[in-house]
Coordinates of C-alpha atoms and ligand atoms in Angstrom, one line a residue:
X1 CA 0.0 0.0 0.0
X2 CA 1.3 3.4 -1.0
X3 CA 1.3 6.6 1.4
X4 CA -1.6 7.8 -0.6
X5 CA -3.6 4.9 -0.2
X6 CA -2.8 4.5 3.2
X7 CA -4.0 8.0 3.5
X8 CA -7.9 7.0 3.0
X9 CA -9.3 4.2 0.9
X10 CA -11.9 6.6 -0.3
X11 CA -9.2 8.7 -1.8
X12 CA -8.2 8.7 -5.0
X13 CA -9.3 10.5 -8.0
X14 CA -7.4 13.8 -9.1
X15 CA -4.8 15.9 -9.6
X16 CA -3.9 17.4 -6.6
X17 CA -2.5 15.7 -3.6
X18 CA -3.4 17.6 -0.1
X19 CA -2.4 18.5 2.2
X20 CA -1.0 21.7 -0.4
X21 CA 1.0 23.5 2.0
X22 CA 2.7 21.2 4.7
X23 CA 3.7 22.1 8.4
X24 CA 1.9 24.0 10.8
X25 CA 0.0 26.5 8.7
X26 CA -3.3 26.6 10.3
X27 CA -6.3 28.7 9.9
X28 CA -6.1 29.6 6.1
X29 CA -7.9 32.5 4.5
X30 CA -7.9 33.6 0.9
X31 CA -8.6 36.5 -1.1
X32 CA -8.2 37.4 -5.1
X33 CA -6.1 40.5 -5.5
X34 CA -4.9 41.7 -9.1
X35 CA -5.1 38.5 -11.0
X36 CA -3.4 36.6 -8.0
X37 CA -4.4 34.8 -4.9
X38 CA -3.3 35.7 -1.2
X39 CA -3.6 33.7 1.6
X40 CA -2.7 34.0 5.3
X41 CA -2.2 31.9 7.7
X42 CA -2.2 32.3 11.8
X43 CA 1.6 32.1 13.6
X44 CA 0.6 32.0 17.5
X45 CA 4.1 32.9 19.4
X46 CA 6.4 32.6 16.1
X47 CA 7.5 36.0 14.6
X48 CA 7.2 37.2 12.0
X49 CA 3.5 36.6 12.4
X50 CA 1.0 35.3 9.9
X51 CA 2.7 33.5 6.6
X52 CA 1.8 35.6 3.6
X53 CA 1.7 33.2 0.4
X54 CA 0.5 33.4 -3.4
X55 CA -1.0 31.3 -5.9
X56 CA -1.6 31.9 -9.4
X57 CA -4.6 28.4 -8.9
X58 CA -5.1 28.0 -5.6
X59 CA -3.1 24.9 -5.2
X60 CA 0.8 26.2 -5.7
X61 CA 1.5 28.0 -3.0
X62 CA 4.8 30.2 -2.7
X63 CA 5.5 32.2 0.7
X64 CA 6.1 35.7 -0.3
X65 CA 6.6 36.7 3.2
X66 CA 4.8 37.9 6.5
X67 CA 2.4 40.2 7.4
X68 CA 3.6 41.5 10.5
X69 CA 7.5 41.9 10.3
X70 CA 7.5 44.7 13.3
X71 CA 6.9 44.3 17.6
X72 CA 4.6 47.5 16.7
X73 CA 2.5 45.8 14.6
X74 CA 1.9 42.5 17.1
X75 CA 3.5 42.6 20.7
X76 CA 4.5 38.9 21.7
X77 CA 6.8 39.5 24.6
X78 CA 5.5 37.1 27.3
X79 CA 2.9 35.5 25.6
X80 CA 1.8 32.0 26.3
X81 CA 2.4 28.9 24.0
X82 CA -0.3 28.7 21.1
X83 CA -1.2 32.5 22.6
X84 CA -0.8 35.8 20.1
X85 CA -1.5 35.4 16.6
X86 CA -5.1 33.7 16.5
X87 CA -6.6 33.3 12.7
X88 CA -6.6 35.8 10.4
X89 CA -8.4 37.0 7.4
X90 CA -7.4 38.2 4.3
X91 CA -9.6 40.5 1.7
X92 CA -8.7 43.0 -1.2
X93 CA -10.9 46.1 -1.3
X94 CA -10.7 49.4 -3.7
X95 CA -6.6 48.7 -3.9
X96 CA -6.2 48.0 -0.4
X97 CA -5.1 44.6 1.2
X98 CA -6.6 44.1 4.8
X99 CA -5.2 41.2 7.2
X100 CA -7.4 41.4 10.1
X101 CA -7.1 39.0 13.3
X102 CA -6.6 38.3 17.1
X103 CA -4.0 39.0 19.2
X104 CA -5.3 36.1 21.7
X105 CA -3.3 37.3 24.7
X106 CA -4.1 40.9 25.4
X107 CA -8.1 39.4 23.6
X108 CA -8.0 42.4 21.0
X109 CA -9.0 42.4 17.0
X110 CA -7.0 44.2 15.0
X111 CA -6.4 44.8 11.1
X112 CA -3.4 45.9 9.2
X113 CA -3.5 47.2 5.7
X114 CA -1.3 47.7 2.8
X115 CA -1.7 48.9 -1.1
X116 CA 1.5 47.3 -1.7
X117 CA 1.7 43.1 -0.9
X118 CA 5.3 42.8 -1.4
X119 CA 5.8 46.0 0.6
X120 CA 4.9 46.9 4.8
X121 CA 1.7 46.6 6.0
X122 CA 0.3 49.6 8.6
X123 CA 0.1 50.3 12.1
X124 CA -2.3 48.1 13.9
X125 CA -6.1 49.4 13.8
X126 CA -8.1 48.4 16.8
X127 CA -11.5 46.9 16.5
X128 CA -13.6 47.3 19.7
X129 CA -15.3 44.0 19.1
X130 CA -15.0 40.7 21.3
X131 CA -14.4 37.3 20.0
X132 CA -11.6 35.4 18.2
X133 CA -11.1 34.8 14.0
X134 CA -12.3 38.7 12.9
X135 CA -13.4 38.5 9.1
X136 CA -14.6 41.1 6.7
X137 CA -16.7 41.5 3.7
X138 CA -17.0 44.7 2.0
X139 CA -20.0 45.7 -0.4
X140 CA -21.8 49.1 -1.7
X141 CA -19.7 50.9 0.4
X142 CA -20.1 49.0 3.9
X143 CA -17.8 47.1 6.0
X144 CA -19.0 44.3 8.0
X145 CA -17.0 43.2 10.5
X146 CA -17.8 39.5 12.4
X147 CA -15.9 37.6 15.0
X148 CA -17.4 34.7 17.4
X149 CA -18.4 35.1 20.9
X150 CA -21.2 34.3 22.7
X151 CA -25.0 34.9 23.3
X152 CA -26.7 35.6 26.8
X153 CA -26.6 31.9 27.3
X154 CA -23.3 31.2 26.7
X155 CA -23.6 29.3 23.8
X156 CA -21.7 29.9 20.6
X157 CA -22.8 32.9 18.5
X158 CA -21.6 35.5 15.7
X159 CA -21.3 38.8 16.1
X160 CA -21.5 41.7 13.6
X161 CA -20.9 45.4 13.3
X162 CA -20.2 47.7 10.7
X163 CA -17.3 49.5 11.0
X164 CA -15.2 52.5 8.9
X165 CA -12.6 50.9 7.5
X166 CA -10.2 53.7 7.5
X167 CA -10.4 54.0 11.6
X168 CA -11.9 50.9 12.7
X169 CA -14.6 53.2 14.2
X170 CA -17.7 50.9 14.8
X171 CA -20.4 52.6 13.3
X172 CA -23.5 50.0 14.5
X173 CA -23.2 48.1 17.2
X174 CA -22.3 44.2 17.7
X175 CA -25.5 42.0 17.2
X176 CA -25.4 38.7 16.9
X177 CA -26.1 36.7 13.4
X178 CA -25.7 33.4 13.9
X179 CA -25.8 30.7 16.2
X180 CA -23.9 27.7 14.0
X181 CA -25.7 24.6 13.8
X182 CA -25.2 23.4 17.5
X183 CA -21.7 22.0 17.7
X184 CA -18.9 23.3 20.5
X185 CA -16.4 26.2 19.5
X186 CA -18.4 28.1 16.7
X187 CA -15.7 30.5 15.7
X188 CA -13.6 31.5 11.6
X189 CA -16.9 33.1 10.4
X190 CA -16.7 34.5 6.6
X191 CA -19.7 36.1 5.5
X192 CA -20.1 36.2 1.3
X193 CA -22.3 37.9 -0.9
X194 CA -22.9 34.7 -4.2
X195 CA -25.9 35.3 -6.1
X196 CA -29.2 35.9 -4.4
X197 CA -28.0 35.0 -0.8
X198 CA -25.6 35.8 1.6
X199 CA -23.6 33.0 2.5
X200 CA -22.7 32.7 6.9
X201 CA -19.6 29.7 7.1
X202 CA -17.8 28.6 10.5
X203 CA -16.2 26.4 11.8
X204 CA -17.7 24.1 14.9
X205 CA -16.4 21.3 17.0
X206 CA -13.3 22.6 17.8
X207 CA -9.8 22.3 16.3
X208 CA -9.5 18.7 16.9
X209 CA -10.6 15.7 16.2
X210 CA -14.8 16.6 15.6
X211 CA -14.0 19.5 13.5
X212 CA -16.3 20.6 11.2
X213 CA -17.1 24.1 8.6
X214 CA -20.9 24.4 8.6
X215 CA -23.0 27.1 7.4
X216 CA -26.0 29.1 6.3
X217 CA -27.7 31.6 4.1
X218 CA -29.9 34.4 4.5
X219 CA -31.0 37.2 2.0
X220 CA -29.5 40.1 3.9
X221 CA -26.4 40.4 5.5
X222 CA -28.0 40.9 9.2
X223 CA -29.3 37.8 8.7
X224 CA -31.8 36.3 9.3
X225 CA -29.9 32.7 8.2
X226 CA -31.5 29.3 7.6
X227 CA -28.9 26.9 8.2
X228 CA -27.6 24.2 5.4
X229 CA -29.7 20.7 5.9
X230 CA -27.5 18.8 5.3
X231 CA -24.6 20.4 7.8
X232 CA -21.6 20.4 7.8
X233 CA -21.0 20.7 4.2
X234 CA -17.4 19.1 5.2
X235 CA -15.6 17.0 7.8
X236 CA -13.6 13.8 8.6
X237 CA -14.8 13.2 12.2
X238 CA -16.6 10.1 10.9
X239 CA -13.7 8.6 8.9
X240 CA -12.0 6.1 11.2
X241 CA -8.7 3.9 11.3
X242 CA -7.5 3.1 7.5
X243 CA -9.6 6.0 5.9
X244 CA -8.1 8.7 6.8
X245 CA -5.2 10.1 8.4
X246 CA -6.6 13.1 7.5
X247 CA -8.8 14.6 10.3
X248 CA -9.5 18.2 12.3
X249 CA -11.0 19.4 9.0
X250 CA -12.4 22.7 9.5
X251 CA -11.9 26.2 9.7
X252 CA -11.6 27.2 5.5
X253 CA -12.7 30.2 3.4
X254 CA -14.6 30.0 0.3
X255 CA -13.3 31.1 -2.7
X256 CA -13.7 31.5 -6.6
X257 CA -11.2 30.0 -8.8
X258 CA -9.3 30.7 -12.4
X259 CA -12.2 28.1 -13.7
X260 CA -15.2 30.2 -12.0
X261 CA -15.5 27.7 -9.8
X262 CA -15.4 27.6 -5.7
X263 CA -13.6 25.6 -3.6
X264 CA -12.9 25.7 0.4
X265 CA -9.2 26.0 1.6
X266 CA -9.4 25.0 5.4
X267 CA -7.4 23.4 7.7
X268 CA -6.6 19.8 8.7
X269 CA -3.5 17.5 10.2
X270 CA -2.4 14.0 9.5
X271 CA -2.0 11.7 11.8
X272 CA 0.9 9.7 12.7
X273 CA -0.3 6.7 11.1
X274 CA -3.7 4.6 10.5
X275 CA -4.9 3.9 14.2
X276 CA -2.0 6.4 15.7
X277 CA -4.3 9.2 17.1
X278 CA -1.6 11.7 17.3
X279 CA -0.2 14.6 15.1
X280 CA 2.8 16.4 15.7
X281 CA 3.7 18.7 12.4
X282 CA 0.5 21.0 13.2
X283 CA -2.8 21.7 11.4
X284 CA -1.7 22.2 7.7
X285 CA -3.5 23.8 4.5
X286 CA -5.8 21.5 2.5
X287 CA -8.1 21.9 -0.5
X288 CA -11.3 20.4 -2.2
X289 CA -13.8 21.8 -4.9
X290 CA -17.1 22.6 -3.7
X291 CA -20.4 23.1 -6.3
X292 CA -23.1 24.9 -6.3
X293 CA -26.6 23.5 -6.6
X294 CA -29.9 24.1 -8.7
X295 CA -31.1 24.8 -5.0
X296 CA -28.2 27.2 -4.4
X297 CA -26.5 25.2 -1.4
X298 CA -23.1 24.1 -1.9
X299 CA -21.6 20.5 -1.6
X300 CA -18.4 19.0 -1.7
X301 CA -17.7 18.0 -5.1
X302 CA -15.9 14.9 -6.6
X303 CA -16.0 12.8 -9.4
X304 CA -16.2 9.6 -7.8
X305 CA -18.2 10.3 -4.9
X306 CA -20.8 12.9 -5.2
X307 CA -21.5 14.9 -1.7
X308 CA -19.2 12.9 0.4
X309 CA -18.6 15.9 3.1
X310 CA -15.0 14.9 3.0
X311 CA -12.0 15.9 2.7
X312 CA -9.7 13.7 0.5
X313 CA -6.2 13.3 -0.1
X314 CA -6.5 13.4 -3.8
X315 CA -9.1 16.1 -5.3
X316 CA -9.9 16.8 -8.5
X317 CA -9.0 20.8 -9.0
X318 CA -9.4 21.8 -12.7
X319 CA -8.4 25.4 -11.9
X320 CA -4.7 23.6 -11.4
X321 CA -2.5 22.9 -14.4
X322 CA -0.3 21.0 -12.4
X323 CA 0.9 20.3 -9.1
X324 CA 4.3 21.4 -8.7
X325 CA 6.9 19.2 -6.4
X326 CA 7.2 21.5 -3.1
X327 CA 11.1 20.6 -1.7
X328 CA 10.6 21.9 2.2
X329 CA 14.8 21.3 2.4
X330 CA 16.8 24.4 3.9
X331 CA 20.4 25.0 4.0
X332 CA 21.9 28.2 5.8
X333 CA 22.8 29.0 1.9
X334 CA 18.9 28.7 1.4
X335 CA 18.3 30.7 4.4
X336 CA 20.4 33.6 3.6
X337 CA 19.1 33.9 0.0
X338 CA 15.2 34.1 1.4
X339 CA 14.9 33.8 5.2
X340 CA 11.3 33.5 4.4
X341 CA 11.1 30.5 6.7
X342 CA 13.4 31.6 9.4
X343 CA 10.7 31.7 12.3
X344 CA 11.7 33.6 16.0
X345 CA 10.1 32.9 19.5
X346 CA 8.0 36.2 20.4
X347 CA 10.0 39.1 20.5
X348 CA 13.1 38.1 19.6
X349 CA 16.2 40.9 19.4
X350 CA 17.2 40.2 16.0
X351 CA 21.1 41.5 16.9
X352 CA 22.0 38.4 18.4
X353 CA 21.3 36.8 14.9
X354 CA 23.9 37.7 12.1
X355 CA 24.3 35.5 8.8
X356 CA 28.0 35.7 7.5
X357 CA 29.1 34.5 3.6
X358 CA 33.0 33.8 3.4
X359 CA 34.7 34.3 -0.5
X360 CA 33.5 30.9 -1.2
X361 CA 30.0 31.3 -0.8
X362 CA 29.6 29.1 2.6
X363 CA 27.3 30.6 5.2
X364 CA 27.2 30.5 8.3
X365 CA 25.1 31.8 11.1
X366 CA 26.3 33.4 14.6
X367 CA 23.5 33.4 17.4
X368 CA 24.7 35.2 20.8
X369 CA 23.8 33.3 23.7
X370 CA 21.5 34.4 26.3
X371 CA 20.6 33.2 29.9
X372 CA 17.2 32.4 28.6
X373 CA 16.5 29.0 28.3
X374 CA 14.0 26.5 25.5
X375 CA 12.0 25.8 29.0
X376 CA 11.2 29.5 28.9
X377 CA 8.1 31.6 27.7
X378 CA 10.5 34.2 27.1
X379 CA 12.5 34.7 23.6
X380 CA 14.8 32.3 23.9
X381 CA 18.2 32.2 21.1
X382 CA 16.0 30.2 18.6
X383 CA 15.8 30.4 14.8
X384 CA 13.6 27.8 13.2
X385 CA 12.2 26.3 10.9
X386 CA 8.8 24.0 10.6
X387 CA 8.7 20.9 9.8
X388 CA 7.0 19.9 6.9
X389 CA 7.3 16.1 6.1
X390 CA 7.9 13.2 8.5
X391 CA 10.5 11.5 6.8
X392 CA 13.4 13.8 7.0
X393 CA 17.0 14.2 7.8
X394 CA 18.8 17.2 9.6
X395 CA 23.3 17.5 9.8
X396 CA 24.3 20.4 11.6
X397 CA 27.4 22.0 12.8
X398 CA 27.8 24.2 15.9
X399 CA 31.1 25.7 17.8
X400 CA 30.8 27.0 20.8
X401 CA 33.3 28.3 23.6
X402 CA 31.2 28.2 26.4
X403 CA 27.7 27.0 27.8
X404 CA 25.5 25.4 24.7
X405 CA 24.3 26.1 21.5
X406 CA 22.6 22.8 19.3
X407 CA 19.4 22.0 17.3
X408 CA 16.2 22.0 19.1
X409 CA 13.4 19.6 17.5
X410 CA 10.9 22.1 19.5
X411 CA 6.5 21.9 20.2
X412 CA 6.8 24.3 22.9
X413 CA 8.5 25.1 26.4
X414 CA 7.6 22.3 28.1
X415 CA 8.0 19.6 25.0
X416 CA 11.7 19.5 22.9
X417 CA 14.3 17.1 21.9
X418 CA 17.6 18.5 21.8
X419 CA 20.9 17.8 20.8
X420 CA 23.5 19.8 21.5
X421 CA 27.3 20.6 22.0
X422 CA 28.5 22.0 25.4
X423 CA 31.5 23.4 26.6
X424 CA 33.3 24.6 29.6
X425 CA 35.4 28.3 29.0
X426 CA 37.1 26.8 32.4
X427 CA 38.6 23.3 31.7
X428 CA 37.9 23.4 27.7
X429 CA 35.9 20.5 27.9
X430 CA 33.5 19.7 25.2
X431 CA 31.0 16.8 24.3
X432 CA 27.7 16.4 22.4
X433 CA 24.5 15.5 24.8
X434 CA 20.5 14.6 23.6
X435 CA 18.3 15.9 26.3
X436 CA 14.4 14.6 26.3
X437 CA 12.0 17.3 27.5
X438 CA 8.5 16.1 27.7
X439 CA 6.1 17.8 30.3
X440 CA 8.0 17.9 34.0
X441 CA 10.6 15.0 32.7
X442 CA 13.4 16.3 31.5
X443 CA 16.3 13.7 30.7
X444 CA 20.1 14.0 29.3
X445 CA 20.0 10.5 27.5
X446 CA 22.8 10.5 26.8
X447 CA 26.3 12.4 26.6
X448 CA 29.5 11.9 24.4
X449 CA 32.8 13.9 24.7
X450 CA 34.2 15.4 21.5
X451 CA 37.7 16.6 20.4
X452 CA 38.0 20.7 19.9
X453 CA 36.2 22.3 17.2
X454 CA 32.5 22.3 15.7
X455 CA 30.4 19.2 16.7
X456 CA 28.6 17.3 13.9
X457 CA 25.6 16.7 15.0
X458 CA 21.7 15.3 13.6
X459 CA 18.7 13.7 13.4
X460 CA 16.8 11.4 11.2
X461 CA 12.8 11.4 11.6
X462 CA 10.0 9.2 10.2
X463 CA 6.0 9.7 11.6
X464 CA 6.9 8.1 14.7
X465 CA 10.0 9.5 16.0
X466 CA 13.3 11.2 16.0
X467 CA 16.9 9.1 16.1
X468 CA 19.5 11.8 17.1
X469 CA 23.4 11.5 16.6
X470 CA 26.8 12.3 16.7
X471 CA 29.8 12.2 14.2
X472 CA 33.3 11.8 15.0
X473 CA 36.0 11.2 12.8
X474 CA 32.9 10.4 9.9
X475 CA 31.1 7.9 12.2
X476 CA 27.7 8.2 13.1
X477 CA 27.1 7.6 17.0
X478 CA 23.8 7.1 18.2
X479 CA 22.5 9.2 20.8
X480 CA 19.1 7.6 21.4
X481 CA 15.5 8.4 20.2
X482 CA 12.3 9.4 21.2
X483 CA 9.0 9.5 20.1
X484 CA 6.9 12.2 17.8
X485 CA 3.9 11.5 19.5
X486 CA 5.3 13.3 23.1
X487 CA 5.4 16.4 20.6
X488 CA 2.2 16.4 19.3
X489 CA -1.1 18.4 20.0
X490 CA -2.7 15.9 21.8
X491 CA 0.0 14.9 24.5
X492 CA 1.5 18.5 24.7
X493 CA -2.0 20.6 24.0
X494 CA -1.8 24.4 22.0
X495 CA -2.7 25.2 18.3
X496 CA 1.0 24.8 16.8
X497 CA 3.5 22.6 15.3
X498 CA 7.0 21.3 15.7
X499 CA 10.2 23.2 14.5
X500 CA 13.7 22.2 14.1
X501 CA 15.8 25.2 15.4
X502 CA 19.0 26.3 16.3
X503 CA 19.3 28.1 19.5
X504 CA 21.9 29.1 21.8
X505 CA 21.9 29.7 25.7
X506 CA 24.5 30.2 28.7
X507 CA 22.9 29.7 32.4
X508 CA 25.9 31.3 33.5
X509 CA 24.9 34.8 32.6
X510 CA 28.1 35.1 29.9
X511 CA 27.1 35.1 26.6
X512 CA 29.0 34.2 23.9
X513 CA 28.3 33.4 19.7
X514 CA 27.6 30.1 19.0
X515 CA 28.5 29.2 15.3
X516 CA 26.3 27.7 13.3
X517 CA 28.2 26.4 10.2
X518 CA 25.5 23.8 8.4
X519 CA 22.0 23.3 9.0
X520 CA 21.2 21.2 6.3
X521 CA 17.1 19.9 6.8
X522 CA 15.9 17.7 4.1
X523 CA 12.6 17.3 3.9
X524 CA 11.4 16.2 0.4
X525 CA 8.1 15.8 -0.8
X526 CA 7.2 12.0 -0.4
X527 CA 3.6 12.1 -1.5
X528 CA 3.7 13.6 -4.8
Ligands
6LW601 C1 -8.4 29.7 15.8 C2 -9.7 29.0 15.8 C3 -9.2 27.7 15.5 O1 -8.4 31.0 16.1 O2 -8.0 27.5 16.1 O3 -9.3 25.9 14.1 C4 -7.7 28.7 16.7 N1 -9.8 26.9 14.6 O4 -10.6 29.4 14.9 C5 -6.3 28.9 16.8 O5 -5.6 28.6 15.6

């Protein structure tokens, strides 16, 4: 059985493979901008925050950068693992780009703006508005702002104001819209104007494992909304053991493609394996084509099974030419051309971070130590990258003079496997140690001494875990392994996904600059 079939027996017709975009992406939105497509997706604690990306079909996806690059623009000193950047929402309006979300921790909606995608995006304009997962829809001259919350019973509900978009001014007040169709976490509404109705969608049964994207339609944008019948149009909580890895569907945006037609990008993660509960990488960008009825509701399309409610690891998406190959592999070489997917904890103080290129064109990268440590919700010395694929390898080198600098395989402060080289200014010892951090346990497996000079150090990971190593003199010495399920959402909790980083740190207070001369990740594509 290949990977794809092992993915769901009910896959396999088309020409797209999901998930599209690989690693912890979550909470995708799109918009059409100038013959292009834009999409956003949330960050949490990482900065930059939210990955901007475009697409010329929906499908290839090619990270042109981030949408807030400055501390102004999104404060994440001190925030809390899977707190900060909540979902966003992208939408193009009269030349103007707006990417409006959540900063969780401080429980505030905001939107930036720009006329220029490839350039800065504003200031942060407040929204006085409650509620995670802010969208937008403009028409005739109107904003409409809606975000979730709850009604006077406490059950899920959508609120809506109108606001000035220039100011962020509210100029009605919140009322509710919706009420969802009755399943837990009713939040990522999107509110579209498609033919003769207005279209509500959301997402329900949380993030996890009963996630779902239902919806409704009304014939004004106040409502009121007569849900779907046959909700939700789409979700994988009922596919079990061998049919799917693919689960946590949910939370997507509707959008028209090159071919006129819509489809829903949403979010989803795969699972370790087929009765292996757990996922580790994050909740990732996926894709299926959605058609319209003669009675105007919309259903998941395929050509082999008609209104499944599924989401499929193959789909059939006639606005793609072709699927291109996506190669998640970075080098330092890679890193300094685009640093595109060089990802900081919080508020990081980018001077402690400098990328040199000798005459021969070899980079290398100098992090200053701090006293902060990985166990920390403090910015930590940390400059990663996410994982992408579960088969993949990772050979770094790191020199050191005193305290430690290595590779962390990182889900949060609590959860990390690292393997790193140590070294004591005093007696000019040096060796190469794996610790195991996994909730309260935290473990140096096990510890080898080295000769002077930069330790050679890796891993190699599959779906269910990492093997870590050293090299001296060429040989490969085991260090030990441990397990990718004691990194994944459902052992360690939170909204993100794991990263390979290199980081530095000196509990003695002195800090000196680790030297990071390779950092070579592969992580091909193995499902195309
Ligand atoms: C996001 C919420 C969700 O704001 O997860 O999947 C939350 N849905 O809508 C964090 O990503």
């Amino acid at each position: 059985m290949n990977e794809i079939e092992n993915f769901g027996k009910y896959v396999s017709e088309g020409n797209v493979t999901n998930p599209i975009v690989k690693g912890f992406y979550p909470d995708p939105s799109v918009c059409f901008a100038e013959g292009k497509y834009y999409m956003v997706c949330s960050s949490m604690q990482y900065f930059p925050g939210v990955p901007l990306f475009e697409s010329d079909d929906l499908v290839n996806w090619k990270q042109i950068g981030h949408v807030l690059t400055r501390s102004s623009q999104i404060d994440l000193e001190n925030v809390n693992s899977s707190g900060g950047v909540f979902a966003p929402t992208i939408r193009y309006n009269d030349g103007v780009f707006y990417m409006v979300t959540t900063n969780d921790s401080y429980h505030k909606n905001f939107y930036v703006t720009t006329k220029d995608i490839y350039g800065e995006w504003s200031e942060p304009v407040f929204v006085d508005q409650a509620g995670i997962d802010p969208s937008l829809l403009f028409e005739d001259g109107k904003c409409y702002f809606m975000s979730n919350g709850s009604d006077e019973d406490n059950n899920g509900c959508i609120f809506q104001c109108e606001i000035n978009p220039e100011t962020g001014e509210k100029l009605s007040e919140s009322r509710p819209m919706w009420k969802g169709s009755g399943g837990r976490y009713l939040e990522s509404p999107h509110l579209y104007h498609i033919g003769e109705y207005y279209y509500v969608m959301a997402a329900e049964g949380g993030t996890e494992y009963g996630h779902m994207i239902t919806y409704a339609r009304g014939k004004s944008p106040y409502g009121p909304f007569e849900n779907y019948p046959e909700n939700p149009v789409i979700t994988n909580r009922n596919l079990g053991g061998h049919q799917s890895r693919i689960q946590g569907i949910g939370h997507g945006d509707l959008i028209m493609g090159p071919d006129g037609e819509y489809y829903i990008i949403c979010l989803g993660f795969r699972q370790l394996a087929t009765w292996v509960p757990y996922h580790h990488l994050g909740r990732e960008v996926f894709i299926t084509p959605v058609k319209f009825g003669e009675d105007g509701w919309f259903r998941v399309a395929s050509p082999v099974f008609n209104n499944s409610h599924v989401m499929r690891a193959r789909v059939e998406i006639p606005a793609c030419k072709k699927q291109e190959k996506t190669d998640y592999s970075v080098s330092l070489e890679s890193l300094y051309e685009n640093p595109v997917r060089l990802t900081y904890l919080r508020k990081p103080d980018l001077s402690n971070y400098g990328f040199v290129k000798d005459e021969n064109g070899k980079v290398s990268l100098r992090i200053k130590q701090t006293a902060v440590t990985l166990n920390e919700t403090i910015s930590p010395s940390f400059a990663g990258v996410r994982q992408s694929e579960f088969e993949t390898e990772l050979r770094a080198e790191v020199e050191v003079a005193d305290g430690e600098a290595g590779v962390t395989v990182y889900m949060d402060e609590n959860n990390h496997f690292d393997i790193f080289m140590s070294a004591d200014r005093n007696s000019g010892a040096m060796s190469v140690s794996l610790r195991i951090c996994e909730g309260d346990l935290k473990t140096v497996v096990k510890t080898e001494s080295i000769e002077k000079g930069p330790a050679h150090i890796g891993f190699r990971s599959t779906a269910y875990g990492y093997s870590f190593f050293v090299e001296k003199g060429g040989v490969e010495i085991p260090l030990g392994g441990a397990q990718s399920k004691y990194l994944s959402s459902e052992v360690c909790g939170g909204f993100t996904g794991v990263f390979a980083a290199m980081y530095a740190t000196n509990p003695s207070g002195e800090s000196t600059w680790a030297e990071f001369t390779r950092f070579d990740w592969k992580q091909e594509d193995t499902y195309i």
